XYZ file of C-alpha atoms in Angstrom:
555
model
C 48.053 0.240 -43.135
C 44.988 -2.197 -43.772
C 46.907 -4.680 -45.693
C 49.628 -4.525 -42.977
C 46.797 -5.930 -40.716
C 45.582 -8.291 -42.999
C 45.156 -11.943 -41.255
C 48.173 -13.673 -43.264
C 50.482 -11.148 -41.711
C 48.868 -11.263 -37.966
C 49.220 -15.210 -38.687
C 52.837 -15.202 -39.975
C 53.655 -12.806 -37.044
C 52.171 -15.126 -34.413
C 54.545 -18.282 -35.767
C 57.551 -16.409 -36.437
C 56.818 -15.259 -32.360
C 56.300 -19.232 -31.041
C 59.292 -20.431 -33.424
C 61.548 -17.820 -32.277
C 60.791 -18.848 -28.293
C 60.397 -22.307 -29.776
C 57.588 -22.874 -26.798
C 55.561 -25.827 -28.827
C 53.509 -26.433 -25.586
C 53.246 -23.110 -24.174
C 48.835 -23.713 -23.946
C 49.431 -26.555 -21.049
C 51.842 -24.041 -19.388
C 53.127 -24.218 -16.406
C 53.790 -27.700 -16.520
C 56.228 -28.758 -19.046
C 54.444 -31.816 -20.377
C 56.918 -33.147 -23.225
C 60.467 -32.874 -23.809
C 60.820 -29.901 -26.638
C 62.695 -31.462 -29.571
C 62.156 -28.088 -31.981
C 66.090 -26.673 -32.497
C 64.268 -23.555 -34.588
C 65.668 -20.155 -33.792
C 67.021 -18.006 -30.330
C 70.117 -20.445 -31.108
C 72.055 -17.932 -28.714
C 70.088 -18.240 -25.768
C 71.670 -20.288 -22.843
C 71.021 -21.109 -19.255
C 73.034 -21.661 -16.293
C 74.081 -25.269 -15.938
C 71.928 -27.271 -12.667
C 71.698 -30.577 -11.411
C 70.548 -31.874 -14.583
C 74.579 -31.772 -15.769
C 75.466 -33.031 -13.020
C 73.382 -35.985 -13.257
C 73.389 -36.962 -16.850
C 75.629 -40.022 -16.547
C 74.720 -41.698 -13.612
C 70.285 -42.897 -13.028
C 71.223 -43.480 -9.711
C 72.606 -40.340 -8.329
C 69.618 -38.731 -10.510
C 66.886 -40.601 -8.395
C 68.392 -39.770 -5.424
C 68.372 -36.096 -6.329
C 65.060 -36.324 -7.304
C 63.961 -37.999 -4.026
C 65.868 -35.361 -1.539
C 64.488 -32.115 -3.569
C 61.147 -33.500 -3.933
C 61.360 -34.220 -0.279
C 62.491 -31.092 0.797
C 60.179 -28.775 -1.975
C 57.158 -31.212 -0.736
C 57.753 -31.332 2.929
C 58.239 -27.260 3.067
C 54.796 -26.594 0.827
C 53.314 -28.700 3.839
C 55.192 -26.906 6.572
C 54.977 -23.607 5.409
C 52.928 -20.750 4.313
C 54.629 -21.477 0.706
C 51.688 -24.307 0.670
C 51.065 -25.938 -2.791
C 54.341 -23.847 -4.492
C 56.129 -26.602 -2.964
C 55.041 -29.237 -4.745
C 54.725 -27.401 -8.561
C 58.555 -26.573 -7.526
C 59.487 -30.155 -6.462
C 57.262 -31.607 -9.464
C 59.308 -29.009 -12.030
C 62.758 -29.972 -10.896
C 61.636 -33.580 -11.045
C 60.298 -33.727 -13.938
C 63.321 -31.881 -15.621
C 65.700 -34.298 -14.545
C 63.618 -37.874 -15.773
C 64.050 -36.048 -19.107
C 67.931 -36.601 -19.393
C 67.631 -40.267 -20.206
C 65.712 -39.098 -23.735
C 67.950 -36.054 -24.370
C 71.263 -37.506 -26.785
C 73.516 -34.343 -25.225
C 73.199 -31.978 -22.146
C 72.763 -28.714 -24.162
C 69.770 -30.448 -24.990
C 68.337 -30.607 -21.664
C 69.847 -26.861 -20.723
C 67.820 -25.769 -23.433
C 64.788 -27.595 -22.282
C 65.147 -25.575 -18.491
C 64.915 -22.574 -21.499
C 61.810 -23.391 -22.709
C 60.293 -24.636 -19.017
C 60.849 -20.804 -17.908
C 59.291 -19.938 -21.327
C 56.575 -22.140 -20.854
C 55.856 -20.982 -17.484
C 56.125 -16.775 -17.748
C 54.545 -16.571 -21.035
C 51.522 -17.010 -19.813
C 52.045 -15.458 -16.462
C 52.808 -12.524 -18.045
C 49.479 -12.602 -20.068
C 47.150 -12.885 -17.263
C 48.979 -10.219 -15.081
C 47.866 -7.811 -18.505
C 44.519 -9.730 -18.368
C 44.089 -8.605 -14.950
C 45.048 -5.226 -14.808
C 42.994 -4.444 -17.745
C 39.781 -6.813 -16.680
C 40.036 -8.152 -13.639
C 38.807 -6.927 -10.233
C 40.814 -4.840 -7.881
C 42.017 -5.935 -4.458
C 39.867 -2.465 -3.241
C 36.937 -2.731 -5.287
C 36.681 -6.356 -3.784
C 37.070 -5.506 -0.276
C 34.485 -2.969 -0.771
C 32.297 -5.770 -1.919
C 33.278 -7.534 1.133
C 32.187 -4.943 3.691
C 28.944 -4.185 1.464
C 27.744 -8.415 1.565
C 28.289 -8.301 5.474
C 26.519 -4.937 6.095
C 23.098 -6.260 3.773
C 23.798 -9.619 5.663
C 23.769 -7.837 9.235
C 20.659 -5.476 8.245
C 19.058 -9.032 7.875
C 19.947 -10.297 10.748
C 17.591 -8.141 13.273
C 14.281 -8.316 11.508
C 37.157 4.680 1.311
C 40.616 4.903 1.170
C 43.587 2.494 0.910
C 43.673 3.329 5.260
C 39.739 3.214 5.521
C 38.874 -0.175 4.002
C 41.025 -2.765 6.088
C 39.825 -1.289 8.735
C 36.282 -1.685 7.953
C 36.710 -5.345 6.785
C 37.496 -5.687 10.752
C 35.069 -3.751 11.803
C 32.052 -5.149 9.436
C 33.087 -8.522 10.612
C 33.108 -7.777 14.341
C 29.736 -5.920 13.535
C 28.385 -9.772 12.441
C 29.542 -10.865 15.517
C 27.634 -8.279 17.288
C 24.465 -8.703 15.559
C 24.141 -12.764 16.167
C 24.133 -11.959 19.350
C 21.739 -9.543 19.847
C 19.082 -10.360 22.930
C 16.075 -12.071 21.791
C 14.116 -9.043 23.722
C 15.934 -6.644 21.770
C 12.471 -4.148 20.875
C 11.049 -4.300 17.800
C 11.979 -0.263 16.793
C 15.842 -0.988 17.474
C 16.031 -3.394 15.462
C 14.127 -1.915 12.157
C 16.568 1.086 12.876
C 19.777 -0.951 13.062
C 18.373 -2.674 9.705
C 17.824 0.793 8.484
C 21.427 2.035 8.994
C 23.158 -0.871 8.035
C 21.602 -0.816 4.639
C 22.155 2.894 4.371
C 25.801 2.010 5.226
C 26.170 -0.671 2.543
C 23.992 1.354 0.237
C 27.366 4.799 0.772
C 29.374 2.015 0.752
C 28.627 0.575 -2.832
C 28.602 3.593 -4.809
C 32.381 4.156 -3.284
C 31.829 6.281 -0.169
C 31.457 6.001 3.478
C 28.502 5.614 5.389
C 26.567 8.247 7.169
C 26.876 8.584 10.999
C 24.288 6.798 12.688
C 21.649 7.903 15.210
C 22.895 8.651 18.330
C 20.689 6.121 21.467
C 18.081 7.448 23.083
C 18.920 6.392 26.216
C 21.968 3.961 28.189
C 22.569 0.464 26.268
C 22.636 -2.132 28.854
C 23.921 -4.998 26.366
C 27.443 -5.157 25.456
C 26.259 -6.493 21.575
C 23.828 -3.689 21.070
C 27.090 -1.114 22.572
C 29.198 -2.981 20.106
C 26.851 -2.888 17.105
C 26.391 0.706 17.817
C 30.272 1.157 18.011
C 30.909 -0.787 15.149
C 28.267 1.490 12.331
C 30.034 4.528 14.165
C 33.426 3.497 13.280
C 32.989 2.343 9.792
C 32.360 6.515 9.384
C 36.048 7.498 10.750
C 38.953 7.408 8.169
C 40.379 4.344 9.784
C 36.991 2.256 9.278
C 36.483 1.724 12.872
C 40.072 0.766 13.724
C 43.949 0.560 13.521
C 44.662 -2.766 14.172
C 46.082 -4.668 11.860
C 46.136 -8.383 12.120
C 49.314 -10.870 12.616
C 50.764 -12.039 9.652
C 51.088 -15.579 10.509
C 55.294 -17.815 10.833
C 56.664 -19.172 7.227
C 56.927 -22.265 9.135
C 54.484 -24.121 11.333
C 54.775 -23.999 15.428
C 55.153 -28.114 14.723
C 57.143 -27.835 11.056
C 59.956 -30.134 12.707
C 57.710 -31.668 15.638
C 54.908 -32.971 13.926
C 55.605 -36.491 11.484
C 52.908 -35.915 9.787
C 54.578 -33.280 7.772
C 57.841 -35.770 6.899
C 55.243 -38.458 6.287
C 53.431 -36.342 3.637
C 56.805 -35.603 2.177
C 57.925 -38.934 2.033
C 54.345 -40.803 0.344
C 54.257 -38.164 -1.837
C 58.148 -38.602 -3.042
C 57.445 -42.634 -2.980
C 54.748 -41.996 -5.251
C 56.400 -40.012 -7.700
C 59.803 -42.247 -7.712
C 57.219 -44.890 -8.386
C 55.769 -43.850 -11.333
C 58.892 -42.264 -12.947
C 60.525 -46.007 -12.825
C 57.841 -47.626 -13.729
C 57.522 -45.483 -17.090
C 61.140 -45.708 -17.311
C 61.779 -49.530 -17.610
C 58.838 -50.080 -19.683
C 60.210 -47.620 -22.146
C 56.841 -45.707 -22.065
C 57.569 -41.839 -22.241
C 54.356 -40.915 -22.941
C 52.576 -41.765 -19.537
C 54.846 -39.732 -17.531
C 51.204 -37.809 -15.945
C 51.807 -40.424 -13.862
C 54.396 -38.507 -11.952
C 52.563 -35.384 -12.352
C 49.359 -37.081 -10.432
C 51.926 -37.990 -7.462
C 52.720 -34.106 -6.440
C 48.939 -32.679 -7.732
C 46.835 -35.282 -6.653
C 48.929 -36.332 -3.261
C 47.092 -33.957 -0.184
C 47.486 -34.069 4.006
C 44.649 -36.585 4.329
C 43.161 -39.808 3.176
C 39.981 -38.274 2.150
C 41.107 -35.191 0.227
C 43.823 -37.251 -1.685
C 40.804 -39.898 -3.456
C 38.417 -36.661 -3.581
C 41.018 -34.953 -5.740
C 41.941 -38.422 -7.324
C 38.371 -38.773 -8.579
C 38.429 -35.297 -10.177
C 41.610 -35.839 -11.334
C 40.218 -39.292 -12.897
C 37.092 -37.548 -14.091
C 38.292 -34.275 -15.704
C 40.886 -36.378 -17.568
C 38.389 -38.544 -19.355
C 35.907 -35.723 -19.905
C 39.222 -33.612 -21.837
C 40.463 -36.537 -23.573
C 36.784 -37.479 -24.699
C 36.456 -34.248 -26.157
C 39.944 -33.961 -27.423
C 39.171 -37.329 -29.750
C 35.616 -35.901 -30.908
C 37.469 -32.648 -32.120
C 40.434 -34.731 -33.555
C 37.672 -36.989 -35.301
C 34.999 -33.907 -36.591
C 36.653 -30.610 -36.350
C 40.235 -30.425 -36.674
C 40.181 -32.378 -39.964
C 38.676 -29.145 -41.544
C 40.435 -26.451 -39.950
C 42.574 -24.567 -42.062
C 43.845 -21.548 -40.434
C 45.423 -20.466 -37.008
C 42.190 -18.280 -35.914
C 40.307 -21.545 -36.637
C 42.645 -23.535 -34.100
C 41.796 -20.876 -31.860
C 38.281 -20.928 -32.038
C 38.637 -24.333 -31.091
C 40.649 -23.580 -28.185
C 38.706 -21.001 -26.871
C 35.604 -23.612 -26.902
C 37.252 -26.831 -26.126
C 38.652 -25.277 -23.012
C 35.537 -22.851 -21.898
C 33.412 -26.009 -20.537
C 36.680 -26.786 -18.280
C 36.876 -22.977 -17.380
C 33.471 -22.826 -16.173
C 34.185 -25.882 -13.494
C 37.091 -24.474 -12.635
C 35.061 -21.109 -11.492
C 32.407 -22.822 -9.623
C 32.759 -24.275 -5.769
C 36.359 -25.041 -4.939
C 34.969 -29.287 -4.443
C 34.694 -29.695 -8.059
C 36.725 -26.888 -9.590
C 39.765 -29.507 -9.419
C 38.349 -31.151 -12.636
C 37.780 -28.437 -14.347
C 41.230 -27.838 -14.583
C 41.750 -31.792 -15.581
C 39.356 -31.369 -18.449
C 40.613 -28.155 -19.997
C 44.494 -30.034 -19.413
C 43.317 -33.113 -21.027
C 42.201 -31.463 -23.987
C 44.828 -29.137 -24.847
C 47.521 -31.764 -24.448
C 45.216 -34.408 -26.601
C 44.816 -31.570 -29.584
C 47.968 -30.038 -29.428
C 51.362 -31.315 -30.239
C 54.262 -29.536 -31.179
C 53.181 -25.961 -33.370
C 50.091 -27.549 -34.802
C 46.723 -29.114 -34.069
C 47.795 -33.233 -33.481
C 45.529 -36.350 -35.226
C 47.275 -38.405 -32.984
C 45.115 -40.233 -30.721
C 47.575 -42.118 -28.777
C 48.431 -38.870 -27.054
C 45.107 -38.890 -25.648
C 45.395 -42.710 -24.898
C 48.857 -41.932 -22.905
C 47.529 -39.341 -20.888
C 45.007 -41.280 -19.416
C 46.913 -44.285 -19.172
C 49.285 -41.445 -17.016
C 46.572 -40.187 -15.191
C 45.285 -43.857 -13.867
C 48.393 -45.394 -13.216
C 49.525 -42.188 -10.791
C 46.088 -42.486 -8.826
C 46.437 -46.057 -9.092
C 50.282 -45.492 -7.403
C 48.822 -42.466 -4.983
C 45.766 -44.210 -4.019
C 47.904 -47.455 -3.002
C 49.967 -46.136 -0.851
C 48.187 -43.035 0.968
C 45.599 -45.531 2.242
C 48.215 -48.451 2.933
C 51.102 -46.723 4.482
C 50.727 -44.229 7.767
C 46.987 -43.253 6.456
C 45.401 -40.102 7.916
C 41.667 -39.915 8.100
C 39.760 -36.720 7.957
C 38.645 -37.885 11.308
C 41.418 -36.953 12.720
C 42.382 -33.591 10.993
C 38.788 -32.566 12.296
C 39.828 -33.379 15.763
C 42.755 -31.370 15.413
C 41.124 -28.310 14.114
C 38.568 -28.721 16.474
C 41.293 -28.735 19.331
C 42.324 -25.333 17.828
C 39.155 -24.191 18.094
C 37.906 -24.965 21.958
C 41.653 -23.724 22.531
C 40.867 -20.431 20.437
C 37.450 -20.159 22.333
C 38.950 -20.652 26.010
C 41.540 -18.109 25.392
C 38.678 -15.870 24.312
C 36.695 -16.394 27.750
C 39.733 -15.554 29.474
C 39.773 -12.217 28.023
C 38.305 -9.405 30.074
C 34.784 -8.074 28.012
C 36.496 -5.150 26.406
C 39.105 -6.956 24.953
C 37.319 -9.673 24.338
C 34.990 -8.051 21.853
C 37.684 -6.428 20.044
C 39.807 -9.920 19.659
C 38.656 -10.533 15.904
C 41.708 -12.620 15.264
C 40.661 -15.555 17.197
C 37.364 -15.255 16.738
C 38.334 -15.763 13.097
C 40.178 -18.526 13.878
C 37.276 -20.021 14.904
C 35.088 -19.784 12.269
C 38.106 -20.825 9.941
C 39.069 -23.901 11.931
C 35.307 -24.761 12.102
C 34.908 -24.242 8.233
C 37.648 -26.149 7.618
C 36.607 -29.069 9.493
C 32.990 -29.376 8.078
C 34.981 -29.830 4.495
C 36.582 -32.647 6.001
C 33.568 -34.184 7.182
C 32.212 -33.797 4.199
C 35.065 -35.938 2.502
C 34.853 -38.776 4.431
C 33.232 -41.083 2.290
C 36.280 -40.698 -0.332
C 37.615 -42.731 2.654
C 37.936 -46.159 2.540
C 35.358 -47.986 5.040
C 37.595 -49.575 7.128
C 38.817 -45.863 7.844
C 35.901 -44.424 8.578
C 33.991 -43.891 11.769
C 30.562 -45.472 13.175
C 27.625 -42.917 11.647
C 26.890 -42.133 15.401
C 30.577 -40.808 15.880
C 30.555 -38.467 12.284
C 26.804 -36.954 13.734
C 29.437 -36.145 17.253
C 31.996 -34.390 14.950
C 28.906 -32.520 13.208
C 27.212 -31.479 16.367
C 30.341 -30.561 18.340
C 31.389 -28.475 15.075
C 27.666 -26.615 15.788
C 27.834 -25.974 19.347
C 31.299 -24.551 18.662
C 30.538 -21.893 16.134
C 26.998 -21.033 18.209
C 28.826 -20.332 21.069
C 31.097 -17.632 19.787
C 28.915 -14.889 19.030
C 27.689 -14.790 23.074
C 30.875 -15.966 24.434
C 32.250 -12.548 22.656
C 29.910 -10.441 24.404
C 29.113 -12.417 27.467
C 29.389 -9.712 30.729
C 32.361 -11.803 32.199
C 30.933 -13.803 35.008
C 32.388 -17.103 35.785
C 34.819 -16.745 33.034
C 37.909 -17.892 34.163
C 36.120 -21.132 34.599
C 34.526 -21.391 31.100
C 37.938 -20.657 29.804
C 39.025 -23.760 32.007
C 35.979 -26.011 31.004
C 36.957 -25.016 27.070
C 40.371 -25.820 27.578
C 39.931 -29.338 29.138
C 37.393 -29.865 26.129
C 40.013 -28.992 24.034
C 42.419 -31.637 25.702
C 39.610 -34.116 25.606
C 39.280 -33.329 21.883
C 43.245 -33.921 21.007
C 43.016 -37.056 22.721
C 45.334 -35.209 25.657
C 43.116 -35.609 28.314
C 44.580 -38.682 29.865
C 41.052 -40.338 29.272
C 39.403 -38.190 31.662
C 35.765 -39.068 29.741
C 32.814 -37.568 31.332
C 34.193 -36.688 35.034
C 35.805 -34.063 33.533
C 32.467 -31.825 32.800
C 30.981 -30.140 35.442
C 27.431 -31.296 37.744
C 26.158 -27.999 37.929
C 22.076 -27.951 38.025
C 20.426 -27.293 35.023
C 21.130 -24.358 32.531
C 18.689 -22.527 30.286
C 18.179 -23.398 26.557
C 20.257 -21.666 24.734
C 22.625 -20.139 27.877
C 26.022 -19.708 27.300
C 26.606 -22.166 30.276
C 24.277 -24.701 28.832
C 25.813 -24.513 25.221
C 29.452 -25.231 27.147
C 27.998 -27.964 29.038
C 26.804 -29.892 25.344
C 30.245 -28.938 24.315
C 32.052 -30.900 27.268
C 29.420 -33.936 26.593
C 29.844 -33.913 23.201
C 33.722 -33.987 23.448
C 34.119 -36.483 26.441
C 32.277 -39.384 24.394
């Protein structure tokens, strides 16, 4: 039994395994990076013929495919909830079919759509085992969830399959509740709601449900205080506080075939790619074809997230490749055993792993690095001294931002600018249909008030990639501090407008909805007649925080 485990047989039984797929770049999966020459073993498998057949013979009709399926793949990933799947599919099928003109016969290329599945389940399959065995389950981390926002709301004033999605609704309407708490609130009401709520998280975290809390002493004139109350109660019924469950939203967007933007996207984005693969093509030049592979990873909605993921992109590939030659140069020489190629893997890769796990702004090179490395070390079934692999793949990697770069900020560019005024739009639009609410309801409308804060969210990261854009796209300072204040006022007014009594608010939801117009640019130019000359408002009032939000959007 020991000598059956022996390392020699573990090592013979890992390359009989790879020859037998005949996967030589399985580690870079699921991009298929190389055309797979290796013939070795599975010589029965086959695979349905595709358009690759069809276009063998003729360049011409095989551009156009790959033009109308990399429209269509990239122009539904922008349209839909199918999101970046639409560009790894067009990018697969594209890259596929610019392998015919190296392939001699079309069971060749049949055989590479083989080892592309191959390339791309293997490894699947390995994390979904990864995962069940170490990873973190979907309840433990909703528990987490509702445990972070209960310490986080016991802050803030000094379980079953059916009981936690209801308490992720509830502990997030309890937030709500808490940031808007009066300022008079007494001093003993708020060390008890800090009391329970850390009780709560405390039942929560060791896997059970919170105890019931106090009952008030007396009536609760504030509707926050009522809701706060009502929220700690409900996260102790076996629904977690409530039944609703919220809208899952269309596969396509309200403006998938009304907004160009989308066919624009599609259509830079397919340029790009078409680009690159003749430009690597009439050279002769196989080994740059990253270039194409930049187009659909690198290519994004606006100006400034396509050169902020073209500088990681840019960065992460040098870092690899660096590495990659240092190993080539000073390690591999001496390896002399699979478990020592592994070793190497494992560390070569772990500095890209970590980047990849960190904030979602940088984690983009991360990826780049550990991608570089593996395809600068690894070549065929064995570690590679070649060091124009390395040399090609940043050659690749420049000329496709060089391509994407060119022709995102030349032709119909889209500045964050105005993807922020769009999602602010949403947001005033989300806010006014909130103040039309009656207070009950309005409370209890999570779904918009998430909206908010995800719209919001989403626009600050756009602000923050604006000086990725080039200067002639970008705003005057004084208009990006607008954006940045008007993104404040917006998420500060929430938490009161939720629990507001209800006067007058028909006409906030009006004066939110004509800042939301104003916003959009649909206002007809109504600038600053539009907001109201009512005498002056308290610091900090709900009507004075919707007054600095009609200012702030009428400049």
């Amino acid at each position: 039994m020991r000598g059956s485990l022996s390392p020699g047989r573990v090592r013979q039984g890992a390359r009989v395994l790879f020859l037998v797929l005949s996967v030589p770049t399985v580690a870079v999966s699921p991009l298929p990076s190389r055309s797979p020459q290796e013939r070795e073993g599975a010589d029965g498998a086959s695979f349905p013929p595709g358009h690759h057949q069809a276009t063998a013979d003729d360049p011409l009709l095989r551009i156009c495919v790959i033009a109308l399926t990399s429209f269509a793949f990239v122009f539904l990933g922008a349209a839909s909830q199918l999101g970046e799947i639409g560009s790894s599919i067009a990018l697969v099928i594209a890259f596929i079919l610019t392998l015919v003109d190296s392939l001699p016969l079309g069971e060749i290329a049949t055989r590479g759509l083989l080892y592309a599945w191959q390339m791309a389940v293997m490894p699947m399959a390995l994390m979904i085992v990864f995962n069940l065995v170490l990873g973190t389950s979907p309840h433990r981390l909703l528990r987490q969830t509702v445990v972070e926002r209960l310490e986080a709301a016991a802050t803030a004033p000094t379980a079953t399959v059916t009981w936690l999605p209801g308490a992720a609704r509830t502990s997030y309407q309890l937030l709500l509740a808490v940031a808007a708490l009066p300022a008079g609130l007494a001093q003993e009401a708020r060390a008890a709601l800090s009391e329970h709520c850390r009780a709560a998280a405390a039942a929560i975290g060791a896997g059970g449900r919170p105890p019931a809390p106090a009952a008030p002493a007396g009536p609760v004139g504030n509707e926050a205080l009522r809701t706060v109350q009502a929220s700690l109660d409900g996260l102790t019924r076996p629904n977690g506080g409530t039944d609703a469950v919220a809208p899952k939203p269309p596969f396509l967007a309200a403006d998938a075939f009304s907004n160009p933007d989308y066919q624009r996207y599609a259509l830079k984005t397919t340029a790009a790619a078409v680009i690159c693969y003749l430009t690597y093509s009439l050279i002769a030049w196989q080994g740059i074809h990253t270039a194409m592979i930049t187009c659909y990873v690198a290519a994004l909605g606006t100006t400034g997230e396509t050169v902020h993921k073209l500088a990681l992109r840019i960065s992460g590939c040098l870092v690899g490749a660096a590495i990659g030659l240092l190993c080539i140069l000073f390690v591999i020489p001496h390896l002399g055993s699979v478990g020592g190629l592994m070793v190497l893997v494992f560390f070569g890769v772990l500095p890209g792993a970590w980047v990849s796990a960190g904030n979602e702004r940088i984690s983009h090179a991360g990826v780049q690095v550990g991608f570089a490395f593996l395809l600068t070390i690894l070549n065929g079934f064995a570690p590679s001294l070649d060091m124009a692999s390395a040399r090609d793949r940043v050659v690749g990697t420049l000329l496709g931002n060089l391509v994407v770069y060119l022709i995102f900020t030349g032709i119909w560019p889209k500045s964050a600018v105005a993807d922020v005024r769009d999602r602010l739009a949403r947001v005033l639009a989300a806010l006014s249909r909130l103040a039309a609410l009656e207070p009950a309801a309005r409370a209890a409308a999570l779904d918009d008030a998430a909206r908010v804060e995800a719209e919001a969210e989403k626009a600050c990261e756009q602000l923050r990639l604006l000086p990725f854009e080039p200067a002639s796209q970008r705003p005057a300072p004084a208009g990006i501090a607008r954006l940045h204040a008007l993104i404040a006022e917006t998420r500060a007014l929430l938490p009161p407008l939720m629990f507001c009594p209800g006067q007058e608010q028909g006409e906030i939801a009006q004066r939110l909805s004509r800042a939301s117009a104003q916003v959009s640019g649909t206002a007809g130019g109504a600038g600053t007649d539009g907001v109201a000359d009512a005498g002056p408002d308290a610091p900090g009032s709900l009507a004075a925080r919707v007054r600095h939000i009609e200012q702030l959007a009428a400049r």
